[in-house]
PDB file of C-alpha atoms and ligand atoms in Angstrom:
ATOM      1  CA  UNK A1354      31.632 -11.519  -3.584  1.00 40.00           C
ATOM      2  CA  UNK A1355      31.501  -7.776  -3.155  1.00 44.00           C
ATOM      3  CA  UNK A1356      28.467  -6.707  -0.553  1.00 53.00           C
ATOM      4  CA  UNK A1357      29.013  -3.251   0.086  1.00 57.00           C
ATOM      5  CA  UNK A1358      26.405  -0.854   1.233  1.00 62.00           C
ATOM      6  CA  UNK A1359      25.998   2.114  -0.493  1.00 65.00           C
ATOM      7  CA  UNK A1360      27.228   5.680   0.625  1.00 65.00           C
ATOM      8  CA  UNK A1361      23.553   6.349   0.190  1.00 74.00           C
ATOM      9  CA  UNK A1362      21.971   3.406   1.828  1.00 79.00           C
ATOM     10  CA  UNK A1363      19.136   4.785   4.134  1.00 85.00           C
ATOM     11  CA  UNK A1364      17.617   6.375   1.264  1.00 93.00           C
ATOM     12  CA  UNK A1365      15.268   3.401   0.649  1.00 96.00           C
ATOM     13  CA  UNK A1366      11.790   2.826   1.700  1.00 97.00           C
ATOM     14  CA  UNK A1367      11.970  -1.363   1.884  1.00 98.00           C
ATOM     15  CA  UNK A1368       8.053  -3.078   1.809  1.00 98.00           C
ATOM     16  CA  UNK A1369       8.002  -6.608   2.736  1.00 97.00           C
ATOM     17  CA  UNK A1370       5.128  -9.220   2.478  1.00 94.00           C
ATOM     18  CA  UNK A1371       4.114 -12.040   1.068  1.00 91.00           C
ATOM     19  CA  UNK A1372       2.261 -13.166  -2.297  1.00 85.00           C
ATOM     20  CA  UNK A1373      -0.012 -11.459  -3.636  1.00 85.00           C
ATOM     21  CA  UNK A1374      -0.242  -8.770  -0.481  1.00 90.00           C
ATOM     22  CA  UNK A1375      -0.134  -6.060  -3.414  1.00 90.00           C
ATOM     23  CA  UNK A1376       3.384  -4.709  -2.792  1.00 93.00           C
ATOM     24  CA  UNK A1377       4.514  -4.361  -6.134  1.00 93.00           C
ATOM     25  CA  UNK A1378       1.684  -1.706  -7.332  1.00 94.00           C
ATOM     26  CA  UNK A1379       2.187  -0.085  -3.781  1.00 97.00           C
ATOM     27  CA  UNK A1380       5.701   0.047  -4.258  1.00 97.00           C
ATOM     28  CA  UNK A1381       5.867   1.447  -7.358  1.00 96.00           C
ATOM     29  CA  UNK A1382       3.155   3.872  -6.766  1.00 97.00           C
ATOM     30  CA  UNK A1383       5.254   4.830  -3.922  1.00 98.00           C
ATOM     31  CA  UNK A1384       8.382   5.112  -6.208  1.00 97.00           C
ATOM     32  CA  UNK A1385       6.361   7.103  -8.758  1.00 97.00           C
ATOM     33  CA  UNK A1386       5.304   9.712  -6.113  1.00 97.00           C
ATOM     34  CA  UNK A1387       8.342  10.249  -4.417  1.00 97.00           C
ATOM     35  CA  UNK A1388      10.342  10.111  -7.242  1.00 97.00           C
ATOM     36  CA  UNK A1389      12.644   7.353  -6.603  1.00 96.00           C
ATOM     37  CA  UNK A1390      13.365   4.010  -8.535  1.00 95.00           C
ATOM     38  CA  UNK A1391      11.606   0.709  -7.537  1.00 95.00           C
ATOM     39  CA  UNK A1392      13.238  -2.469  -6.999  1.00 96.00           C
ATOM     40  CA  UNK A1393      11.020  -5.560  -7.892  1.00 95.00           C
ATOM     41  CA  UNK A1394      13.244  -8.268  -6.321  1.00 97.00           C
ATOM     42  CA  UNK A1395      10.438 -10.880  -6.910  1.00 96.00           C
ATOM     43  CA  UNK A1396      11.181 -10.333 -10.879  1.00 97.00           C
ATOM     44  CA  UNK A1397      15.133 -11.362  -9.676  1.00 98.00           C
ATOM     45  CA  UNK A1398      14.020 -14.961  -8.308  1.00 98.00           C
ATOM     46  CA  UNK A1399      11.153 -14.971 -10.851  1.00 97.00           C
ATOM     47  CA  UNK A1400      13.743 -14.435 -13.814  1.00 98.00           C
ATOM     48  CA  UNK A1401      16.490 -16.665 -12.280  1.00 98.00           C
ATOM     49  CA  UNK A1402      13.673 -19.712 -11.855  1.00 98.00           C
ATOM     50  CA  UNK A1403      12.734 -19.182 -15.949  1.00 98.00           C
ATOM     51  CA  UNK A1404      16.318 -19.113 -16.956  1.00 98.00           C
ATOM     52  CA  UNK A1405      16.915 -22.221 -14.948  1.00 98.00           C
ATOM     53  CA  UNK A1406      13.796 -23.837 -16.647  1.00 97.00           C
ATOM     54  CA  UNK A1407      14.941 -22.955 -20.070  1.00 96.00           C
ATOM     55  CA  UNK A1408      18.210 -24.631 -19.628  1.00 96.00           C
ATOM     56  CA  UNK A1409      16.912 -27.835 -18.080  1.00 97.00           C
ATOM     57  CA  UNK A1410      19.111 -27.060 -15.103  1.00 97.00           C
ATOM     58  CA  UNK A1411      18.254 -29.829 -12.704  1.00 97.00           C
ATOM     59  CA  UNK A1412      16.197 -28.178  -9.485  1.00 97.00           C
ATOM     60  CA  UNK A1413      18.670 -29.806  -6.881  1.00 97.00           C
ATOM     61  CA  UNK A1414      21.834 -27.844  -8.680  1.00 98.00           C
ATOM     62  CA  UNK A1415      22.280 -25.356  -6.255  1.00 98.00           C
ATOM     63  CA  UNK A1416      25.887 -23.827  -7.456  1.00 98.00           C
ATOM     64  CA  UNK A1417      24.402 -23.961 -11.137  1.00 98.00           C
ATOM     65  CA  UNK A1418      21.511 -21.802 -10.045  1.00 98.00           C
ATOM     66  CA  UNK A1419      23.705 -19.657  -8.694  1.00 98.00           C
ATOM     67  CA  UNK A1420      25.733 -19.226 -11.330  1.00 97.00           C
ATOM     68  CA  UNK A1421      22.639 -18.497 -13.447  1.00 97.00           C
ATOM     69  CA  UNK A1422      21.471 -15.862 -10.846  1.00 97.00           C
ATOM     70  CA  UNK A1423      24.988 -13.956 -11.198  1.00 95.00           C
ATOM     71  CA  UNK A1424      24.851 -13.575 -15.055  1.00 94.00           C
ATOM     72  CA  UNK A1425      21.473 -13.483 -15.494  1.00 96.00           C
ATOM     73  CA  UNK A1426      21.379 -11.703 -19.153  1.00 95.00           C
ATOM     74  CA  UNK A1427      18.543  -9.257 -18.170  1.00 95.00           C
ATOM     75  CA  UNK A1428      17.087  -5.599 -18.875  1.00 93.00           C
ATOM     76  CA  UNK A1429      14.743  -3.752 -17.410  1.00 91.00           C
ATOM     77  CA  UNK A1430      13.496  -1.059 -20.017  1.00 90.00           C
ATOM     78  CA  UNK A1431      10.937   0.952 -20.097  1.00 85.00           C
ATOM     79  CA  UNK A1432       8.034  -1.313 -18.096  1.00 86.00           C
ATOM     80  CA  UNK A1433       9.483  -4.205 -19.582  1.00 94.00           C
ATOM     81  CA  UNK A1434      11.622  -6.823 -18.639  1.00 96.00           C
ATOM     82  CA  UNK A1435      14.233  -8.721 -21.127  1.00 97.00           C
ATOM     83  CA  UNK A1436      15.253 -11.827 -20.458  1.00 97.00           C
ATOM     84  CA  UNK A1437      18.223 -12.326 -23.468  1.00 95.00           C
ATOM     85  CA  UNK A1438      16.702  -9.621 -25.128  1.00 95.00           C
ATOM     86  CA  UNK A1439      13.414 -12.035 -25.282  1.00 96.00           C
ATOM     87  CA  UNK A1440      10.194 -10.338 -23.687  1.00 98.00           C
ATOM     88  CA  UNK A1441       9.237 -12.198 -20.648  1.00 98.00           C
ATOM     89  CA  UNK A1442       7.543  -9.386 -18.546  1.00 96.00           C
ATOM     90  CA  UNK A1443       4.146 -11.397 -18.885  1.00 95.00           C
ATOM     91  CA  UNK A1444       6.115 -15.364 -18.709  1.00 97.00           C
ATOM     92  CA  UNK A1445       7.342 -14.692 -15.511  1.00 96.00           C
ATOM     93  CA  UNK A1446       4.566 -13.847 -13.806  1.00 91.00           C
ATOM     94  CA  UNK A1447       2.760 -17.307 -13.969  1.00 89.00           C
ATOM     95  CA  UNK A1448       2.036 -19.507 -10.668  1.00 83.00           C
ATOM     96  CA  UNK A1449       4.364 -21.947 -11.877  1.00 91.00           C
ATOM     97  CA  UNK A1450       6.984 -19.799 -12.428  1.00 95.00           C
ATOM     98  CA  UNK A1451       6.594 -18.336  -8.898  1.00 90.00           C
ATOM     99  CA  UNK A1452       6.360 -21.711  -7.679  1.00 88.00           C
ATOM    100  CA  UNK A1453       9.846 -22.205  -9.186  1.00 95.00           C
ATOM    101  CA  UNK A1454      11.236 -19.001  -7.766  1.00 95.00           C
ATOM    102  CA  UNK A1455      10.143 -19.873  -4.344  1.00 90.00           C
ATOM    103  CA  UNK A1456      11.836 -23.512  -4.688  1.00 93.00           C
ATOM    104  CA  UNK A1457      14.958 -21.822  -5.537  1.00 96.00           C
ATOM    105  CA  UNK A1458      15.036 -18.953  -3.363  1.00 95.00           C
ATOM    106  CA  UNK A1459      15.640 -20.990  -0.562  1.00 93.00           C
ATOM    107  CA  UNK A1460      18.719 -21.569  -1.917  1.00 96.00           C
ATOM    108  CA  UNK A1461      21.935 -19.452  -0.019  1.00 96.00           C
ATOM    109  CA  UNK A1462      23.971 -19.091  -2.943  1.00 97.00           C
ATOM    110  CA  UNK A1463      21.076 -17.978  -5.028  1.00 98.00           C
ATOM    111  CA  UNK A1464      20.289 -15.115  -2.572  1.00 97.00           C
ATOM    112  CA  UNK A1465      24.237 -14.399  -2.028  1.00 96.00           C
ATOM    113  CA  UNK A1466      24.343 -13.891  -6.160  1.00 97.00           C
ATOM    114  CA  UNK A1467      21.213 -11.926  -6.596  1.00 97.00           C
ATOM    115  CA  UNK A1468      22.630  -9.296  -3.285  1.00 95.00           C
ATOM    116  CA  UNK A1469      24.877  -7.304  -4.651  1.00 91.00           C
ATOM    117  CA  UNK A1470      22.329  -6.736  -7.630  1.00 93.00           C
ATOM    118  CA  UNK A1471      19.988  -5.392  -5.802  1.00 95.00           C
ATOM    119  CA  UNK A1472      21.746  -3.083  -4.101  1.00 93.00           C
ATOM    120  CA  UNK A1473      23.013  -1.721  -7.263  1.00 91.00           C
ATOM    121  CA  UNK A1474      19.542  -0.293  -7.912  1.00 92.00           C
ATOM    122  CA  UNK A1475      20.101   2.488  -5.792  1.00 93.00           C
ATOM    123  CA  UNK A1476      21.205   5.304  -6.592  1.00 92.00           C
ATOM    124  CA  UNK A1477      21.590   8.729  -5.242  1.00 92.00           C
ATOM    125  CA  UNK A1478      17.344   9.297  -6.614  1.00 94.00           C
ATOM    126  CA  UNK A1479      16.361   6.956  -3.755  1.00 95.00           C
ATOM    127  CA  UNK A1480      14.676   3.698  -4.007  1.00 96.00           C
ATOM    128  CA  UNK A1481      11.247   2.251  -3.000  1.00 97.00           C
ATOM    129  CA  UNK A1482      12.425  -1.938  -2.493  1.00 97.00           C
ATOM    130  CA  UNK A1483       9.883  -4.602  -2.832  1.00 97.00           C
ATOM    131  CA  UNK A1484      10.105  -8.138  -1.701  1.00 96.00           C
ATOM    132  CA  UNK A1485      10.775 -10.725   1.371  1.00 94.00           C
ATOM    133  CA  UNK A1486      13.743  -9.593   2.723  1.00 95.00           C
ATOM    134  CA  UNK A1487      14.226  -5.725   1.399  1.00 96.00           C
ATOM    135  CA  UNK A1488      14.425  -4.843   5.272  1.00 96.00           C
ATOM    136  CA  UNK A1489      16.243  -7.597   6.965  1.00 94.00           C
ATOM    137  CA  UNK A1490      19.217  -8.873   4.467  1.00 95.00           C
ATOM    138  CA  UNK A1491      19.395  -6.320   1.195  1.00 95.00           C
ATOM    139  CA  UNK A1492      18.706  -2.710   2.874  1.00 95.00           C
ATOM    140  CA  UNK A1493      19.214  -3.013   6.704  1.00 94.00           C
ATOM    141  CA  UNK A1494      19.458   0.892   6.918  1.00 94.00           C
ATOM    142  CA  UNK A1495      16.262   1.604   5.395  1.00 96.00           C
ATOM    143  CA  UNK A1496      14.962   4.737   6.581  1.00 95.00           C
ATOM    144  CA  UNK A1497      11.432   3.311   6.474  1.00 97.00           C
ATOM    145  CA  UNK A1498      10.542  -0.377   6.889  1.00 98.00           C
ATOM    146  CA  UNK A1499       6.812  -2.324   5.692  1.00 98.00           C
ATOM    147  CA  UNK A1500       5.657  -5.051   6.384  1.00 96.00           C
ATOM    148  CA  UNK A1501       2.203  -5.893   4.122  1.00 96.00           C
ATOM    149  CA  UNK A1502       0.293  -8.976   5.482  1.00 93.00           C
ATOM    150  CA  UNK A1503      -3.379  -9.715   4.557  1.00 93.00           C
ATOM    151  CA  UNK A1504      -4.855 -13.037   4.729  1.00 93.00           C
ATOM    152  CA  UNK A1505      -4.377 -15.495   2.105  1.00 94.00           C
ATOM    153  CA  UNK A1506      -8.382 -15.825   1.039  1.00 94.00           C
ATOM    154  CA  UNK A1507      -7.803 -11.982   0.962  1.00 94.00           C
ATOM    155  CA  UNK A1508      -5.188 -12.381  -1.322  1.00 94.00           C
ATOM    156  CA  UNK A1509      -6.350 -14.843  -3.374  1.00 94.00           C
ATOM    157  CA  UNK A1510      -9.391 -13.536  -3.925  1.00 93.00           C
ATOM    158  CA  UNK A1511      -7.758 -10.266  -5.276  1.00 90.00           C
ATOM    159  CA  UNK A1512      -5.535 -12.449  -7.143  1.00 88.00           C
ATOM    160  CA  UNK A1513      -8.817 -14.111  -8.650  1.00 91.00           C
ATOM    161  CA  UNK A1514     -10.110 -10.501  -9.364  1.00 88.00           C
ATOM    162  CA  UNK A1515      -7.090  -9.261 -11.706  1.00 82.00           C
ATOM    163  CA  UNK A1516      -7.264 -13.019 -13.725  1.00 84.00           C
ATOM    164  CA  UNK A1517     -10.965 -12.507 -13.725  1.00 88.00           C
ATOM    165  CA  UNK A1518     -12.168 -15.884 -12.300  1.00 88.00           C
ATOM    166  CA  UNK A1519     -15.097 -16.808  -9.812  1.00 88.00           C
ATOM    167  CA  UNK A1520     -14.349 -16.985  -6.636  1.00 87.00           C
ATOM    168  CA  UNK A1521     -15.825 -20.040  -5.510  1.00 84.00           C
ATOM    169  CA  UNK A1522     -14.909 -22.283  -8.733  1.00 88.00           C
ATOM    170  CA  UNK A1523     -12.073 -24.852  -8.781  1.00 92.00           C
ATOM    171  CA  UNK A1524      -9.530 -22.569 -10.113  1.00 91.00           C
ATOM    172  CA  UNK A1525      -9.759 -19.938  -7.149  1.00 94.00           C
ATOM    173  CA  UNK A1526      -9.220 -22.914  -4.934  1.00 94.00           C
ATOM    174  CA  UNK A1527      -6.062 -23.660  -6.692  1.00 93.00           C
ATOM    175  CA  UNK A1528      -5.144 -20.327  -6.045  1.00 92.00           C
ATOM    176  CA  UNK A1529      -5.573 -20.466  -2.562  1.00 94.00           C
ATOM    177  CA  UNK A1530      -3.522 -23.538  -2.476  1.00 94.00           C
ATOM    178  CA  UNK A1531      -0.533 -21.983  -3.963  1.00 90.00           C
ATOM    179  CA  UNK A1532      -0.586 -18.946  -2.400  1.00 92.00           C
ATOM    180  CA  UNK A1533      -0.501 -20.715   1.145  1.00 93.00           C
ATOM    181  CA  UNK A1534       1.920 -23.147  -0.433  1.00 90.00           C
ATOM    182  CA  UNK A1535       4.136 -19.894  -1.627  1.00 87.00           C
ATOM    183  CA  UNK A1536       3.492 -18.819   2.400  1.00 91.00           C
ATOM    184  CA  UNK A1537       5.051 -21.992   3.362  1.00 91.00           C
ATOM    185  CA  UNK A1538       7.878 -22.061   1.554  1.00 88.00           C
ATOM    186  CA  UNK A1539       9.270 -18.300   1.753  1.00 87.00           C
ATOM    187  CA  UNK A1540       8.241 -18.317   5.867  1.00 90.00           C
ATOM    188  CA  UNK A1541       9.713 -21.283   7.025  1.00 91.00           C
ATOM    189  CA  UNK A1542      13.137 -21.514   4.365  1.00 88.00           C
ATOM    190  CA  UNK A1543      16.342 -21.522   6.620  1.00 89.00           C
ATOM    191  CA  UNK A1544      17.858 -18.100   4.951  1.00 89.00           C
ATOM    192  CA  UNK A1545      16.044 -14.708   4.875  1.00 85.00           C
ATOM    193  CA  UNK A1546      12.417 -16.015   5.987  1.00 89.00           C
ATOM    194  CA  UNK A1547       9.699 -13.496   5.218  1.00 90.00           C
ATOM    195  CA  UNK A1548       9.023 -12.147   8.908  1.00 90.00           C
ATOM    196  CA  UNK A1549       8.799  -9.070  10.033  1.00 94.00           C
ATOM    197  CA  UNK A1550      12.097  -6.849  11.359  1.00 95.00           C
ATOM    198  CA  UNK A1551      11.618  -5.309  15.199  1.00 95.00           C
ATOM    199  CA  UNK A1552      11.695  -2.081  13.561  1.00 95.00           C
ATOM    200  CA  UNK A1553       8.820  -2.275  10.934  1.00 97.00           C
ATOM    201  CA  UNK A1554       5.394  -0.951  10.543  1.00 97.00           C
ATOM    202  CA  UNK A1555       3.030  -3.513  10.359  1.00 96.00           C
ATOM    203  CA  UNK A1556      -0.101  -2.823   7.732  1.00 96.00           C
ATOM    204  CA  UNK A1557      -2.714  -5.609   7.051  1.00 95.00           C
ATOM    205  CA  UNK A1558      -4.232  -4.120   4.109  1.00 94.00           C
ATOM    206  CA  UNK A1559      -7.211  -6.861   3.824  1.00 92.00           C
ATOM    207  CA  UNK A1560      -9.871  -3.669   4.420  1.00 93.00           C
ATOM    208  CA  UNK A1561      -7.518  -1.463   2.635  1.00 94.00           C
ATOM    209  CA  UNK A1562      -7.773  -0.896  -1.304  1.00 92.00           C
ATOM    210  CA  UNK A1563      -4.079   0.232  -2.560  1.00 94.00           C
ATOM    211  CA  UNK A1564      -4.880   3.916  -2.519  1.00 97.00           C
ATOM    212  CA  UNK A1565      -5.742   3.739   1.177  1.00 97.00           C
ATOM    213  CA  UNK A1566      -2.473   1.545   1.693  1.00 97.00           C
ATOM    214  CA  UNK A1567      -0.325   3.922  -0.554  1.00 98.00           C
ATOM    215  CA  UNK A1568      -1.665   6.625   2.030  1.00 98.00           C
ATOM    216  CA  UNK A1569      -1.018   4.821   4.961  1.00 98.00           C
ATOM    217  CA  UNK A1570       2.412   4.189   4.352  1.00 98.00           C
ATOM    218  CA  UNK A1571       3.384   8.164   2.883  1.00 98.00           C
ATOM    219  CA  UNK A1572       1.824   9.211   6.635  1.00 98.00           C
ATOM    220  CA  UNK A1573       4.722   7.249   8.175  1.00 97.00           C
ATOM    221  CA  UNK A1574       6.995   8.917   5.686  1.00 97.00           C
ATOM    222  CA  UNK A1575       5.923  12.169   6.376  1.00 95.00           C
ATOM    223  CA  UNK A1576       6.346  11.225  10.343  1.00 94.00           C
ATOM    224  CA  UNK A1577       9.783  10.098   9.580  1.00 91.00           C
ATOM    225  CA  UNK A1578      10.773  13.119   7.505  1.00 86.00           C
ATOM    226  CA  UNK A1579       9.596  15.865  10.031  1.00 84.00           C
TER     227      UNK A1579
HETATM  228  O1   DC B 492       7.240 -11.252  -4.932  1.00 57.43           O
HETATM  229  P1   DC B 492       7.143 -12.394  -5.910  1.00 57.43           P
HETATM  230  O2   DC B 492       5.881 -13.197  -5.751  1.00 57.43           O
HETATM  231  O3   DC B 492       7.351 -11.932  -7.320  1.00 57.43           O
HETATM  232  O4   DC B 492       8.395 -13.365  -5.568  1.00 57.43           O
HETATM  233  C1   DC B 492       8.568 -14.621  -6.168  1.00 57.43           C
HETATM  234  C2   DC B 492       9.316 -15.547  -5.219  1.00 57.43           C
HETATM  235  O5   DC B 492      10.662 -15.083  -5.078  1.00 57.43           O
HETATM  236  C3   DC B 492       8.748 -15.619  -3.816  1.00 57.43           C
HETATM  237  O6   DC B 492       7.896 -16.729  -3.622  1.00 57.43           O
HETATM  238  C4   DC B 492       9.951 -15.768  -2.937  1.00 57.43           C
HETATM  239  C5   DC B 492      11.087 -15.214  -3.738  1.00 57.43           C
HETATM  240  N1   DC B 492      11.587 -13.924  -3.246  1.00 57.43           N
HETATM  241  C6   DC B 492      12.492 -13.947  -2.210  1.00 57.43           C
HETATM  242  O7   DC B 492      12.786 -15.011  -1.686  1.00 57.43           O
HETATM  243  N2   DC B 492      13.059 -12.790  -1.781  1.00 57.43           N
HETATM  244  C7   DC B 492      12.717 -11.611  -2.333  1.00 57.43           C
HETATM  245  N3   DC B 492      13.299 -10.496  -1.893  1.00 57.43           N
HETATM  246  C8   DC B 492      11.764 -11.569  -3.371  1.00 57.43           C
HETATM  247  C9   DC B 492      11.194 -12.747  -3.807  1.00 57.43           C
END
């Protein structure tokens, strides 16, 4: 398979973290501002997991996965996300469907299918990357590397928030467990663990709301432009 860099590739801004660490509405805030496209890789191993699921593709199939991953039918239009031309920007957003993606993102030929199709999301406009391992594997010549990390009653707690929950009930422990059971998995998986590259910024936005974090992370572009 074809892994070429683009002509273009330090033209990304590549934000890394874990569940729930609020990446995705930093990143595309980010994107919005600066005027650049935004990668949701999640969405990739999110989508991949649901297809899998709906063709009662046995977990331990590794090449079948794969296969899924590479012909994924899938379009991204307009804030929404089409999984053969079915709706699915709210399915794939569940715990268990994140669960799922997790399971099978630890899988090598998963990620080797799903490269080349991220990288195609750049384009000469510039793209703000989201995901585990935008800065080590995908875009390695990122002009600007993130790493988000907050602590997981942090995150679940904000997690709790948007589904509108207690947090002290039953459910918001659930929560909790996953999320540190999501932690697990993507940390400690053999290819493209989430951990930090040597040459990221490190924010721990569990005192920061999103606009302060947004902020934060434009000051470091600014440094890097100048
Ligand atoms: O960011 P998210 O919660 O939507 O991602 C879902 C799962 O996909 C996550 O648990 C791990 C996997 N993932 C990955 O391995 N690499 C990425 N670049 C993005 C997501």
């Amino acid at each position: 398979m074809s892994t070429l860099l683009s002509p273009y590739d330090t033209k990304v801004i590549a934000i890394d973290g874990p569940s729930a660490s609020g990446k995705g509405t930093i990143a595309a805030r980010i994107a919005s501002i600066l005027n650049r496209d935004y990668l949701d890789s999640g969405a990739l191993y999110r989508l991949t997991a649901l297809f899998a699921k709906q063709r009662k593709i046995d977990w331990a199939n590794e090449e079948q996965i794969a296969q899924l991953a590479a012909t994924l039918p899938v379009i991204f239009i307009g804030g929404k996300i089409l999984l053969n031309d079915l709706d699915v920007t709210h399915t794939i957003r569940s715990e268990e469907v994140g669960l799922n993606a997790s399971k099978i993102a630890a899988y090598p030929l998963v990620r080797a299918a799903l490269l080349q199709r991220q990288r195609d999301f750049l384009t000469t406009k510039g793209l703000v990357a989201d995901g585990r391992d935008m800065a080590s594997v995908v875009f390695p010549n990122a002009e600007l590397k993130i790493f988000l990390t907050a602590s997981a009653q942090v995150r679940a707690k904000r997690r709790a928030l948007q589904l509108d929950l207690a947090i002290n009930g039953e459910e918001f422990k659930q929560i909790l467990v996953d999320i540190e059971k999501r932690d697990a998995a993507d940390r400690t998986r053999a290819v493209a663990p989430l951990q930090p590259v040597a040459d990221a910024h490190i924010l721990d936005t569990s005192s920061l709301n999103i606009d302060e974090s947004v902020q934060k992370i434009l000051d470091w572009y600014q440094i890097i432009k100048k």
